[in-house]
XYZ file of C-alpha atoms in Angstrom:
687
model
C -83.316 -5.685 70.970
C -82.185 -8.176 74.177
C -81.641 -11.102 71.284
C -79.820 -8.877 69.091
C -77.616 -7.643 72.146
C -77.443 -11.106 73.641
C -75.760 -12.033 70.138
C -73.199 -9.246 69.891
C -72.203 -10.127 73.502
C -71.635 -13.736 72.627
C -69.812 -12.954 69.007
C -67.568 -10.364 70.995
C -67.323 -10.852 75.067
C -67.759 -14.285 75.316
C -65.331 -14.739 72.229
C -62.372 -13.136 73.952
C -62.936 -15.020 77.026
C -62.811 -18.196 74.777
C -59.566 -16.516 73.273
C -58.433 -15.946 76.993
C -59.489 -19.430 77.751
C -57.791 -21.251 74.785
C -54.476 -19.181 75.715
C -54.632 -20.761 79.193
C -55.287 -17.594 80.876
C -56.213 -18.270 84.666
C -55.347 -14.739 85.984
C -59.033 -13.521 87.651
C -60.769 -10.126 86.708
C -61.706 -7.618 88.776
C -64.416 -9.892 90.203
C -62.123 -12.602 90.991
C -63.065 -14.948 88.340
C -61.353 -16.604 86.223
C -61.841 -16.904 81.861
C -63.332 -20.330 82.817
C -65.093 -19.091 86.005
C -66.705 -16.156 84.323
C -67.563 -18.361 81.250
C -69.599 -21.205 83.390
C -71.893 -18.050 85.305
C -72.507 -16.684 81.611
C -73.949 -19.666 80.238
C -76.285 -19.840 83.673
C -77.327 -16.592 83.118
C -77.739 -16.590 79.686
C -80.147 -20.258 79.929
C -82.266 -18.019 82.444
C -82.171 -15.147 80.485
C -82.888 -17.031 77.155
C -86.006 -18.881 79.199
C -87.377 -15.527 79.922
C -86.981 -14.252 76.499
C -88.893 -17.257 75.016
C -91.705 -17.091 77.125
C -91.553 -13.199 76.674
C -92.430 -14.189 72.966
C -95.027 -16.633 74.047
C -96.962 -14.007 75.605
C -96.393 -11.325 72.588
C -97.501 -14.141 70.261
C -100.757 -14.456 72.032
C -101.525 -11.019 71.979
C -100.500 -10.616 68.684
C -102.540 -13.455 67.471
C -105.584 -11.628 69.414
C -104.616 -8.585 67.123
C -104.761 -10.382 63.772
C -101.664 -10.647 63.472
C -100.020 -14.765 63.631
C -97.291 -16.664 63.054
C -98.775 -19.916 61.853
C -97.179 -23.837 61.197
C -97.545 -25.186 58.043
C -100.197 -27.602 59.300
C -102.224 -23.885 59.533
C -101.942 -23.082 55.965
C -104.972 -22.927 54.099
C -105.591 -24.482 50.017
C -105.685 -20.904 48.977
C -102.278 -20.088 51.457
C -100.590 -23.359 50.341
C -101.123 -22.496 46.257
C -99.534 -19.492 46.730
C -96.736 -20.430 48.313
C -96.194 -22.995 45.661
C -96.279 -20.175 43.121
C -94.294 -17.979 45.036
C -91.646 -20.485 45.909
C -91.019 -21.049 42.094
C -91.093 -17.482 41.104
C -88.857 -15.875 44.105
C -87.631 -18.519 46.619
C -86.046 -21.383 44.507
C -83.369 -19.883 42.141
C -81.738 -18.179 45.532
C -81.546 -21.739 47.397
C -78.829 -23.979 47.438
C -78.940 -27.500 48.656
C -75.865 -29.210 49.640
C -75.111 -32.697 50.000
C -72.874 -33.502 52.932
C -70.508 -36.323 51.849
C -67.293 -37.489 51.120
C -67.186 -35.133 48.157
C -68.727 -32.181 49.512
C -67.807 -30.571 53.115
C -69.915 -29.170 55.392
C -70.653 -25.477 53.682
C -69.992 -22.427 55.762
C -72.272 -20.599 57.717
C -71.810 -17.288 58.774
C -72.188 -16.068 62.217
C -76.374 -15.255 62.591
C -76.613 -16.892 59.504
C -79.309 -19.901 59.771
C -79.385 -23.047 57.915
C -81.823 -26.092 57.540
C -80.311 -29.958 57.919
C -81.575 -33.007 56.512
C -81.484 -36.965 56.578
C -82.747 -37.568 53.736
C -83.669 -41.056 52.233
C -84.135 -42.185 48.892
C -87.843 -42.366 47.247
C -88.251 -46.212 47.180
C -85.218 -47.183 48.713
C -85.129 -45.675 52.475
C -82.276 -47.754 53.416
C -80.036 -45.356 51.544
C -79.878 -42.147 53.695
C -77.706 -39.479 53.455
C -77.261 -35.862 54.869
C -77.611 -31.901 53.661
C -77.686 -28.460 54.626
C -79.551 -25.707 53.019
C -78.460 -22.254 54.409
C -80.756 -19.593 54.310
C -79.394 -16.574 51.798
C -79.107 -13.599 54.397
C -80.864 -10.372 53.214
C -82.594 -12.117 50.149
C -85.243 -14.199 51.822
C -87.114 -12.796 54.600
C -87.351 -14.839 58.128
C -90.988 -14.277 58.084
C -92.795 -14.557 54.983
C -96.246 -12.794 54.810
C -98.891 -14.730 53.277
C -101.535 -13.521 51.150
C -104.686 -11.695 52.543
C -107.568 -14.005 52.490
C -111.269 -12.926 52.591
C -112.834 -13.358 56.217
C -111.912 -13.051 59.325
C -109.898 -16.947 60.265
C -109.980 -19.477 62.906
C -106.858 -20.930 64.017
C -106.017 -23.809 66.613
C -109.454 -22.703 67.818
C -108.690 -19.125 68.519
C -110.484 -16.416 66.667
C -107.579 -14.046 65.023
C -109.556 -11.076 63.911
C -113.340 -9.488 64.036
C -114.949 -10.182 60.621
C -113.629 -7.173 58.589
C -110.326 -6.608 59.967
C -107.024 -7.396 58.219
C -105.437 -10.470 59.145
C -101.347 -10.668 58.723
C -100.458 -14.467 58.719
C -96.564 -15.176 58.794
C -95.146 -18.317 58.236
C -90.782 -18.871 59.102
C -88.719 -19.512 56.163
C -87.015 -23.093 57.151
C -90.742 -24.231 57.495
C -91.495 -23.260 53.897
C -88.436 -25.110 53.144
C -89.281 -27.976 54.458
C -92.583 -28.108 52.238
C -90.587 -28.070 49.320
C -87.674 -30.649 50.239
C -88.624 -32.910 47.105
C -88.544 -29.966 44.705
C -84.586 -29.213 46.354
C -83.872 -32.674 46.588
C -85.392 -34.708 43.429
C -85.938 -38.228 44.322
C -85.695 -37.621 48.390
C -87.776 -36.951 50.989
C -87.087 -35.580 54.699
C -86.575 -38.601 56.987
C -85.782 -36.343 59.892
C -85.517 -32.064 59.414
C -84.206 -29.385 62.103
C -83.449 -25.673 61.831
C -80.200 -24.333 63.671
C -78.271 -21.105 64.188
C -74.416 -19.908 64.493
C -72.639 -17.274 66.125
C -69.244 -17.017 65.127
C -66.328 -14.989 67.054
C -66.515 -12.099 66.016
C -63.452 -10.209 67.729
C -60.944 -8.173 66.250
C -57.619 -7.729 67.783
C -55.390 -4.938 67.026
C -51.677 -5.944 66.478
C -49.701 -2.969 67.049
C -46.985 -3.586 64.638
C -49.837 -3.339 62.057
C -48.401 -0.763 59.211
C -51.342 -0.849 57.450
C -54.230 -0.354 59.061
C -56.457 -0.417 56.104
C -54.851 -3.893 54.699
C -55.189 -5.098 58.127
C -58.594 -4.568 58.455
C -59.386 -5.930 55.132
C -57.898 -9.145 56.419
C -59.089 -9.200 59.553
C -62.768 -8.655 58.597
C -62.189 -11.516 55.943
C -60.873 -13.909 59.619
C -63.875 -12.312 61.175
C -66.791 -14.115 58.689
C -64.676 -17.452 58.876
C -64.468 -17.090 62.858
C -64.573 -20.550 64.752
C -67.923 -21.273 66.419
C -69.025 -20.045 69.891
C -72.670 -20.978 69.982
C -74.680 -23.327 68.118
C -78.519 -22.881 68.851
C -80.704 -26.062 67.932
C -84.297 -26.468 67.499
C -84.997 -28.516 70.043
C -87.280 -30.322 68.079
C -84.363 -31.628 65.808
C -84.507 -35.832 66.182
C -81.474 -36.533 67.976
C -79.520 -38.520 65.104
C -79.578 -35.417 63.145
C -78.221 -32.943 66.252
C -75.457 -35.288 66.416
C -74.592 -34.641 62.775
C -74.508 -30.743 63.191
C -72.685 -30.710 65.820
C -70.411 -33.167 64.898
C -69.959 -30.862 61.151
C -69.364 -27.751 63.370
C -66.734 -29.264 65.936
C -68.617 -27.403 68.665
C -68.563 -28.311 72.207
C -71.516 -29.421 74.813
C -70.967 -26.088 76.170
C -71.420 -24.002 73.021
C -74.947 -25.760 72.028
C -77.961 -24.581 72.652
C -81.009 -26.338 72.266
C -83.682 -24.207 72.030
C -87.062 -24.630 72.635
C -89.237 -21.646 71.281
C -88.144 -19.601 68.478
C -84.203 -19.317 66.975
C -83.249 -15.900 65.905
C -85.660 -13.821 67.730
C -84.428 -10.608 66.833
C -86.185 -11.290 63.009
C -89.644 -10.678 64.796
C -89.464 -7.115 64.133
C -90.107 -8.104 60.302
C -93.630 -9.107 61.890
C -94.002 -5.103 62.909
C -96.675 -3.981 60.091
C -98.286 -0.788 59.364
C -101.884 -1.804 58.670
C -102.171 -1.910 62.377
C -101.259 1.522 63.489
C -103.219 1.373 66.988
C -99.769 -1.214 67.684
C -97.456 1.167 66.803
C -96.041 4.414 69.033
C -98.375 7.116 67.708
C -96.421 10.030 64.820
C -94.971 12.788 66.263
C -93.914 15.934 64.301
C -90.180 15.801 64.528
C -89.442 19.505 64.768
C -86.936 21.933 62.984
C -85.507 24.825 65.283
C -87.261 27.829 64.459
C -84.161 30.101 65.281
C -82.547 29.109 62.366
C -85.697 29.679 60.338
C -85.943 33.167 61.582
C -82.554 33.249 60.272
C -83.990 32.389 56.736
C -82.271 28.929 57.168
C -78.746 30.499 57.714
C -77.250 27.877 59.973
C -74.135 29.887 60.721
C -75.830 33.051 61.118
C -78.184 31.428 63.720
C -74.987 29.810 65.211
C -73.599 33.487 65.305
C -75.910 34.828 67.007
C -76.389 32.463 69.901
C -75.284 28.859 70.926
C -77.602 26.232 70.178
C -78.178 22.502 70.799
C -80.498 20.848 69.155
C -82.395 17.518 70.958
C -82.846 14.614 68.599
C -85.127 12.825 67.668
C -87.302 15.554 69.023
C -85.676 17.976 66.993
C -84.463 16.842 63.318
C -80.767 15.771 62.274
C -81.676 17.619 58.711
C -80.146 20.757 60.873
C -76.561 18.858 61.251
C -77.443 18.017 57.232
C -78.351 21.860 56.642
C -75.322 22.948 58.411
C -72.471 20.705 56.186
C -74.368 21.498 52.986
C -74.252 25.351 53.753
C -70.391 24.888 54.146
C -69.853 22.902 51.242
C -71.868 25.538 48.882
C -70.408 28.661 50.774
C -67.569 29.648 48.722
C -66.152 31.664 51.988
C -65.730 28.219 53.692
C -61.746 26.972 53.269
C -61.769 24.161 55.688
C -64.020 21.276 56.943
C -63.236 18.949 59.593
C -65.594 15.838 60.481
C -65.176 12.522 62.726
C -66.796 9.585 61.164
C -67.306 6.577 63.733
C -70.782 4.848 62.616
C -72.785 6.495 59.843
C -75.565 5.032 57.632
C -75.476 2.696 54.795
C -76.183 5.857 52.325
C -74.292 8.298 54.530
C -75.737 11.888 53.314
C -72.747 13.274 55.914
C -69.910 11.359 53.576
C -71.832 12.630 50.463
C -71.318 16.078 51.520
C -67.905 15.601 52.382
C -67.531 14.227 49.212
C -69.071 16.992 47.382
C -66.802 19.861 49.199
C -63.847 17.789 48.459
C -64.458 17.399 44.785
C -64.947 21.552 44.702
C -61.669 22.269 45.907
C -62.294 22.613 49.652
C -60.010 20.945 52.193
C -61.503 18.078 54.004
C -60.417 16.007 56.441
C -62.147 12.912 57.763
C -61.162 11.125 60.628
C -62.503 7.749 59.932
C -62.816 5.320 62.738
C -62.331 1.918 61.165
C -62.237 -0.051 64.491
C -65.939 0.676 65.054
C -67.197 -3.203 65.771
C -69.716 -4.349 62.997
C -68.938 -1.169 60.571
C -65.267 -1.715 59.743
C -66.314 -2.599 56.367
C -68.636 0.201 55.572
C -66.023 2.456 56.985
C -63.578 1.057 54.623
C -64.934 1.727 51.834
C -66.177 5.302 52.860
C -62.506 5.837 53.353
C -62.116 5.263 49.818
C -64.964 6.961 48.151
C -63.366 10.090 50.329
C -59.763 9.597 49.019
C -60.747 9.670 45.717
C -62.694 12.437 45.965
C -59.791 14.344 47.231
C -60.483 14.208 50.846
C -57.725 13.945 53.690
C -58.601 10.802 55.404
C -56.871 9.677 58.898
C -57.375 6.540 60.689
C -56.577 7.675 63.454
C -54.637 5.478 65.839
C -54.171 1.987 66.140
C -53.997 1.739 69.848
C -56.818 4.074 70.442
C -60.557 4.481 68.942
C -61.576 7.641 67.963
C -65.035 7.994 69.607
C -65.829 12.128 69.790
C -68.197 13.393 68.068
C -67.033 16.356 66.086
C -67.317 18.393 63.169
C -65.614 21.799 62.261
C -66.172 24.548 59.787
C -63.742 27.397 59.329
C -65.033 30.278 57.182
C -63.644 33.657 56.194
C -65.412 36.410 57.682
C -64.460 40.061 56.089
C -60.411 39.045 56.544
C -60.970 36.946 59.535
C -61.261 33.537 60.646
C -64.415 32.366 61.853
C -64.741 28.679 63.187
C -68.245 26.913 63.582
C -68.520 23.446 65.398
C -70.468 20.833 66.165
C -69.985 18.297 69.243
C -72.301 15.600 69.509
C -73.197 12.882 71.765
C -74.133 10.274 69.273
C -72.993 9.250 66.157
C -73.244 11.010 62.653
C -76.307 8.488 61.564
C -79.548 9.943 60.321
C -81.421 6.511 60.835
C -80.159 6.380 64.669
C -81.043 10.127 64.889
C -84.714 9.167 64.790
C -84.523 6.895 67.703
C -82.014 7.437 69.689
C -81.702 10.430 72.489
C -78.459 12.583 71.540
C -77.547 16.278 71.692
C -75.860 18.153 68.643
C -74.207 21.101 70.267
C -73.460 23.863 67.851
C -70.903 26.706 68.719
C -69.259 29.962 66.867
C -67.144 30.334 70.290
C -63.659 31.122 69.606
C -62.327 29.295 72.341
C -63.948 26.346 71.672
C -62.931 26.651 68.135
C -59.307 26.823 68.828
C -59.742 23.604 71.351
C -61.534 21.562 68.521
C -58.840 22.402 66.064
C -56.324 20.800 68.321
C -58.468 17.832 69.198
C -58.263 17.702 65.481
C -54.513 18.208 65.173
C -54.044 15.976 67.807
C -55.551 13.120 65.847
C -53.945 13.847 62.365
C -50.379 14.571 63.588
C -50.329 11.765 66.452
C -48.615 14.174 68.746
C -49.412 15.455 71.788
C -52.637 17.431 72.166
C -51.853 21.183 72.586
C -53.021 23.224 75.650
C -57.087 23.132 76.076
C -58.645 25.920 77.782
C -62.625 24.477 77.702
C -62.997 21.215 76.183
C -61.313 17.928 78.016
C -60.381 14.917 76.261
C -59.609 11.394 77.023
C -57.531 9.126 76.961
C -56.747 10.660 80.394
C -58.212 14.191 80.273
C -62.139 13.596 80.920
C -61.599 10.933 83.735
C -59.446 13.556 85.493
C -61.382 16.669 84.690
C -64.179 14.484 86.429
C -62.534 13.643 89.502
C -61.880 17.686 90.219
C -65.032 18.569 89.704
C -66.808 15.267 91.935
C -63.664 16.615 94.897
C -64.718 20.550 94.780
C -68.615 18.785 95.072
C -67.328 16.390 98.322
C -64.961 20.330 99.576
C -68.567 22.204 99.769
C -70.388 19.474 101.199
C -68.053 19.291 103.921
C -67.893 23.117 103.800
C -71.650 23.063 104.650
C -72.309 24.680 101.051
C -74.875 23.377 98.658
C -73.801 20.323 96.852
C -74.896 17.616 94.384
C -74.044 15.874 91.303
C -76.433 14.540 88.329
C -75.160 12.212 85.874
C -76.407 10.492 82.489
C -74.807 8.278 80.922
C -75.203 4.689 78.765
C -72.624 2.849 81.185
C -70.757 2.959 84.629
C -68.123 0.683 84.974
C -64.748 2.901 85.841
C -63.775 2.298 89.211
C -61.957 5.300 90.126
C -65.339 7.267 88.660
C -67.271 4.634 90.936
C -65.039 5.297 94.191
C -64.925 9.182 93.811
C -68.974 9.236 94.163
C -69.115 6.486 97.085
C -66.517 9.207 98.513
C -69.011 12.382 97.733
C -71.833 10.027 99.002
C -70.286 9.324 102.553
C -69.278 13.514 102.528
C -73.031 13.899 102.240
C -73.253 15.020 98.594
C -76.794 13.965 96.787
C -76.209 12.003 93.326
C -78.482 11.097 90.917
C -77.101 8.736 87.947
C -79.581 8.155 84.906
C -77.668 5.151 83.696
C -79.289 3.158 80.452
C -76.965 -0.043 80.723
C -74.292 -1.337 82.694
C -74.148 -0.199 86.101
C -71.621 -1.432 88.410
C -72.347 1.021 91.141
C -74.213 -0.155 94.063
C -76.811 2.852 95.376
C -78.260 2.874 98.793
C -75.588 0.619 100.460
C -75.549 2.530 104.441
C -72.349 4.011 105.231
C -71.124 3.705 101.596
C -73.569 5.111 99.406
C -76.823 5.713 100.917
C -76.817 9.229 99.111
C -76.719 7.707 95.902
C -79.891 7.163 93.651
C -79.456 5.054 90.313
C -82.273 4.819 87.737
C -82.724 3.803 83.838
C -85.100 4.965 81.621
C -86.569 2.333 79.366
C -89.245 3.556 76.792
C -89.633 4.589 73.148
C -86.146 5.757 72.472
C -83.023 4.911 73.322
C -81.001 7.321 76.164
C -78.053 7.945 74.231
C -76.761 11.479 75.609
C -74.141 12.010 78.121
C -74.564 15.115 81.108
C -72.948 15.387 83.281
C -73.998 18.361 85.778
C -72.224 19.807 89.233
C -73.506 22.131 91.606
C -70.983 24.323 91.968
C -72.006 25.770 95.472
C -75.870 26.338 94.813
C -78.909 23.459 94.732
C -79.002 21.588 92.042
C -80.444 22.683 89.362
C -79.022 26.452 89.027
C -77.411 29.072 86.848
C -74.555 28.470 88.536
C -74.348 24.793 88.011
C -71.260 23.391 85.932
C -72.987 21.647 83.010
C -70.892 19.111 80.072
C -72.293 16.883 77.920
C -70.093 14.512 76.278
C -69.166 11.554 73.645
C -67.965 9.384 76.304
C -69.404 6.823 79.444
C -67.452 6.085 82.350
C -66.023 3.201 81.014
C -62.329 2.385 81.123
C -61.938 2.447 77.728
C -64.148 5.630 77.142
C -61.661 7.244 79.718
C -58.475 5.646 78.664
C -58.363 3.627 75.696
C -60.304 6.406 73.223
C -60.243 10.094 71.911
C -63.484 11.452 73.604
C -64.445 14.924 74.145
C -66.166 16.777 77.110
C -67.520 20.028 76.240
C -68.563 22.672 79.060
C -72.402 24.667 78.448
C -71.904 28.147 79.854
C -74.900 29.989 77.183
C -77.437 30.729 79.141
C -80.165 29.415 77.429
C -78.401 26.417 76.287
C -77.595 25.458 79.857
C -81.263 25.971 80.842
C -81.953 23.638 78.148
C -79.565 20.807 79.102
C -80.124 21.275 83.063
C -83.358 22.488 83.876
C -85.166 21.059 80.717
C -83.465 17.637 79.373
C -81.737 16.408 82.641
C -84.477 17.502 85.090
C -86.799 15.396 82.961
C -85.043 12.779 82.838
C -85.038 12.598 86.794
C -88.368 12.986 87.213
C -89.773 10.701 84.928
C -91.766 8.359 86.583
C -93.900 6.093 83.441
C -91.254 4.616 82.161
C -88.186 4.033 84.609
C -86.621 1.385 86.461
C -84.567 2.006 90.031
C -81.578 -0.311 90.914
C -81.351 -1.050 94.613
C -78.127 -1.822 96.670
C -77.494 -5.703 95.239
C -77.743 -4.718 91.620
C -81.499 -5.544 91.029
C -83.739 -3.420 89.034
C -87.540 -2.594 89.166
C -90.252 -0.417 87.230
C -91.068 2.539 89.300
C -94.662 2.740 90.059
C -95.704 6.052 90.252
C -97.843 7.160 93.657
C -98.505 10.524 95.254
C -96.609 12.514 92.696
C -98.438 13.344 89.328
C -97.839 10.726 85.932
C -94.558 12.251 84.037
C -93.365 10.909 80.833
C -90.181 12.496 79.879
C -90.442 11.373 76.268
C -94.054 12.369 75.975
C -92.916 15.470 77.760
C -90.295 16.803 74.492
C -92.448 15.340 71.736
C -94.735 18.152 73.012
C -92.847 20.893 73.928
C -90.145 22.872 72.013
C -86.724 23.286 73.437
C -85.327 26.287 74.887
C -82.598 27.249 72.264
C -84.102 26.028 69.527
C -87.141 28.092 70.260
C -87.630 31.229 67.889
C -89.727 34.582 68.307
C -92.804 33.286 67.277
C -92.624 30.984 69.553
C -92.165 33.133 72.641
C -95.693 32.582 74.112
C -95.365 28.533 73.568
C -92.728 27.936 76.539
C -92.330 24.947 77.481
C -94.030 24.180 81.138
C -91.470 24.964 83.479
C -90.101 21.913 85.346
C -88.578 23.312 88.330
C -89.516 20.575 91.440
C -87.357 18.531 92.902
C -86.373 15.257 92.276
C -88.344 12.890 94.673
C -85.989 10.620 96.715
C -85.904 7.288 94.696
C -86.347 4.015 97.320
C -83.806 1.330 96.040
C -84.794 -1.121 97.803
C -86.934 -3.575 95.689
C -90.567 -4.239 97.112
C-alpha cells in the first residue's frame, strides 16, 4: 500500500509540481514553498521513506523465510527447479518476451508508467569487442513479477537458513527479471550478457482539463493516450546495475539526476502482494462471515418494503455489498419502477451495477447514469462503461468540465397505487463490490420524501448544468457542505460560550481545508471538545496550548481501510445523545471536495440509524486502542498503547456484532454490547 501510494504521488502530485517548474511558476504555496523548494523537500522525505520501506521489506522477508515462504536468487535454485524453469520458460514465457536491440536502426523502447524492464550490455560470443545494448520490457499483466517455483519434497535449507519444518509446505519465488537474466542466450542468440540490470519507470499521469474542451469523451480519449506516453518523472534503477549500463539507461530515457533513484533493495515493492499465498492461512486475517441485513430477510428479501418500513444503513464490509445490488436488481425487475438514476465514480472491471443499469435501460425504463470520466486512473474504464450504457439506451451524463461528481447517489422512482414513491441510496464509498470488502463505508437507504426531492434536485443540477434547487435536508458541494459545517461548528462554539454542553466528532480520510481547520481551532479556544478520526492527511495540529488543546486526533490502521465520512455535533447535550446532529457524506474536508466537486452531506434522523452511526460506529472508532495512532502537536504520529483501559478493537467488534438498523426481530436477543463510556483523553505528545 505504501509503495503503490508513493507511485501515485509521483505520477500525479510530483508531476504537477514539475509542470509548474517547467512553466517557471515561482509563486509559493500556502506553506511558503515554491515548486522548486517543494520538490527538494519531497526528494529528501522520499529518500527516508524509501529506506524505511526497504528496511521493512528486509525484516518481512526474513519472517516469511522462517514461515517457509522465500524469495530466492538464481544461485539458490535446485537442479529440479532449474529444469522446471527451463520448461516453463519455453512453454509459457518465451513467446511473450520481446528482446529489443538499441542501435542506430532501433530506438529505445517505450516503457509505460509503472513498467519494468531489464537492460543489457551484450557481447558477441567469440568476439568480446563487439558490444551492443538491448532492453527487454516485462509485459505488464502477462508474466507474474514473482514466479512461484514448483513444490519440492521435504524441507530445504537456503543460504544456511532452515525455511520450513519437515512436512510443511515451502513456497519459493523467483523474480521475473532474474529469470530473464538466466535465459539471455535463448533471448539474444549468439550473445551473452556482459552487464545486466533491472529498472522501473514512472511517468507523468496527471491530466489537465481544458475549459474549452467541447467533447469531453474525445478529450479524455486523447488525454489518456498522452498520459500513456507522459514524460518520465522518476527512474528507479537496481543499485547493483553496473555504472556503464546505468549511464546508458539514464541517457536514453533523458532523465535528470534528481529524477533518478538507485534502489538498494527490491524494485516495485507493491508487487510483493503476489507472495501472499492461501496455503498459509495462519499468516492471513482469519475469515469472518459477511452479514446480510436480517431486517431485509424478514421482508422476504423485498428491499423496498424494508426501506419503506424504516431507514436502514448497511455497514460495509461487515454487511454485504449485495444489499446494494439486490436493491438495484429488484428495481430492474419491478414493472412498477419507471425511473432509475445513479452516479458512477469508480466501479469494478466487471461491474454488476453497470450490468443492472444496462438491463434496466434495455427493458424500457428511464435510466440516467452520471459517469465521472475524470476519476483518476479509472477514466478508460468509465469511458467504456459510458459507451455500453448509451448503447443500451441509458441517458449518460458526464457532469461538469470544471468539477468532478464524487457524490454516491442512487435513486429509484416507483409507482405505488398511483402515487410516486422515491427510494434513495446515499453512500460514503464507491459502487465497487471489490473495495466494498476491504473499505469501511456506509450505505444509507431511505424512502423519506423530503430527501427524495433533494436527491432529485441534485440529479437535475448535474444533468441540466443549471443552478441547484432549494434543498431541505441535504447539503451539496460546491460550497454548500462547507457552509453547513461551518454553521454547525459555530453553533457548538455558541453553546460552549453559553455554558451548554458542546462537542464535535468527525471521521474522515483527510483534513486539509483551512476554513474548517480555523473553525475547529476557534471551537477549541471556546472550550468545545473536538475528537477527530482522520485516516490520512491531517493539516490540523492538535494539543497546541492556546490554540487546540481541546482537540484530539487519531487514525485507525488495521484490517480494513477506514473510508466512511461521519460528522457529529452535540447540539446542546453531551455527545453522544439522541439529540445530536449526525451526518454522513462522500466528502472529506479538503478544498477539492468542498469547492471543486459535487458532494453530498446527508442528515441521519431515524432514531435507530442515528444510534448506529453515532453510538455504535463513531464511538467504536474513538474507543479503539488496538490499532490506533495518535497525532501530536508537531504532526507526528505514534501507535497508541492501551494502558489501564480494556483492549478494544473496532474492526473485531463490528465483525462479531450485528448492526442496529439491519438487526431483525430474530436478533432482538442478540443486541450488540452497548458502548456507552466516554472516550478517554488521548495524550498528544510523543513519549
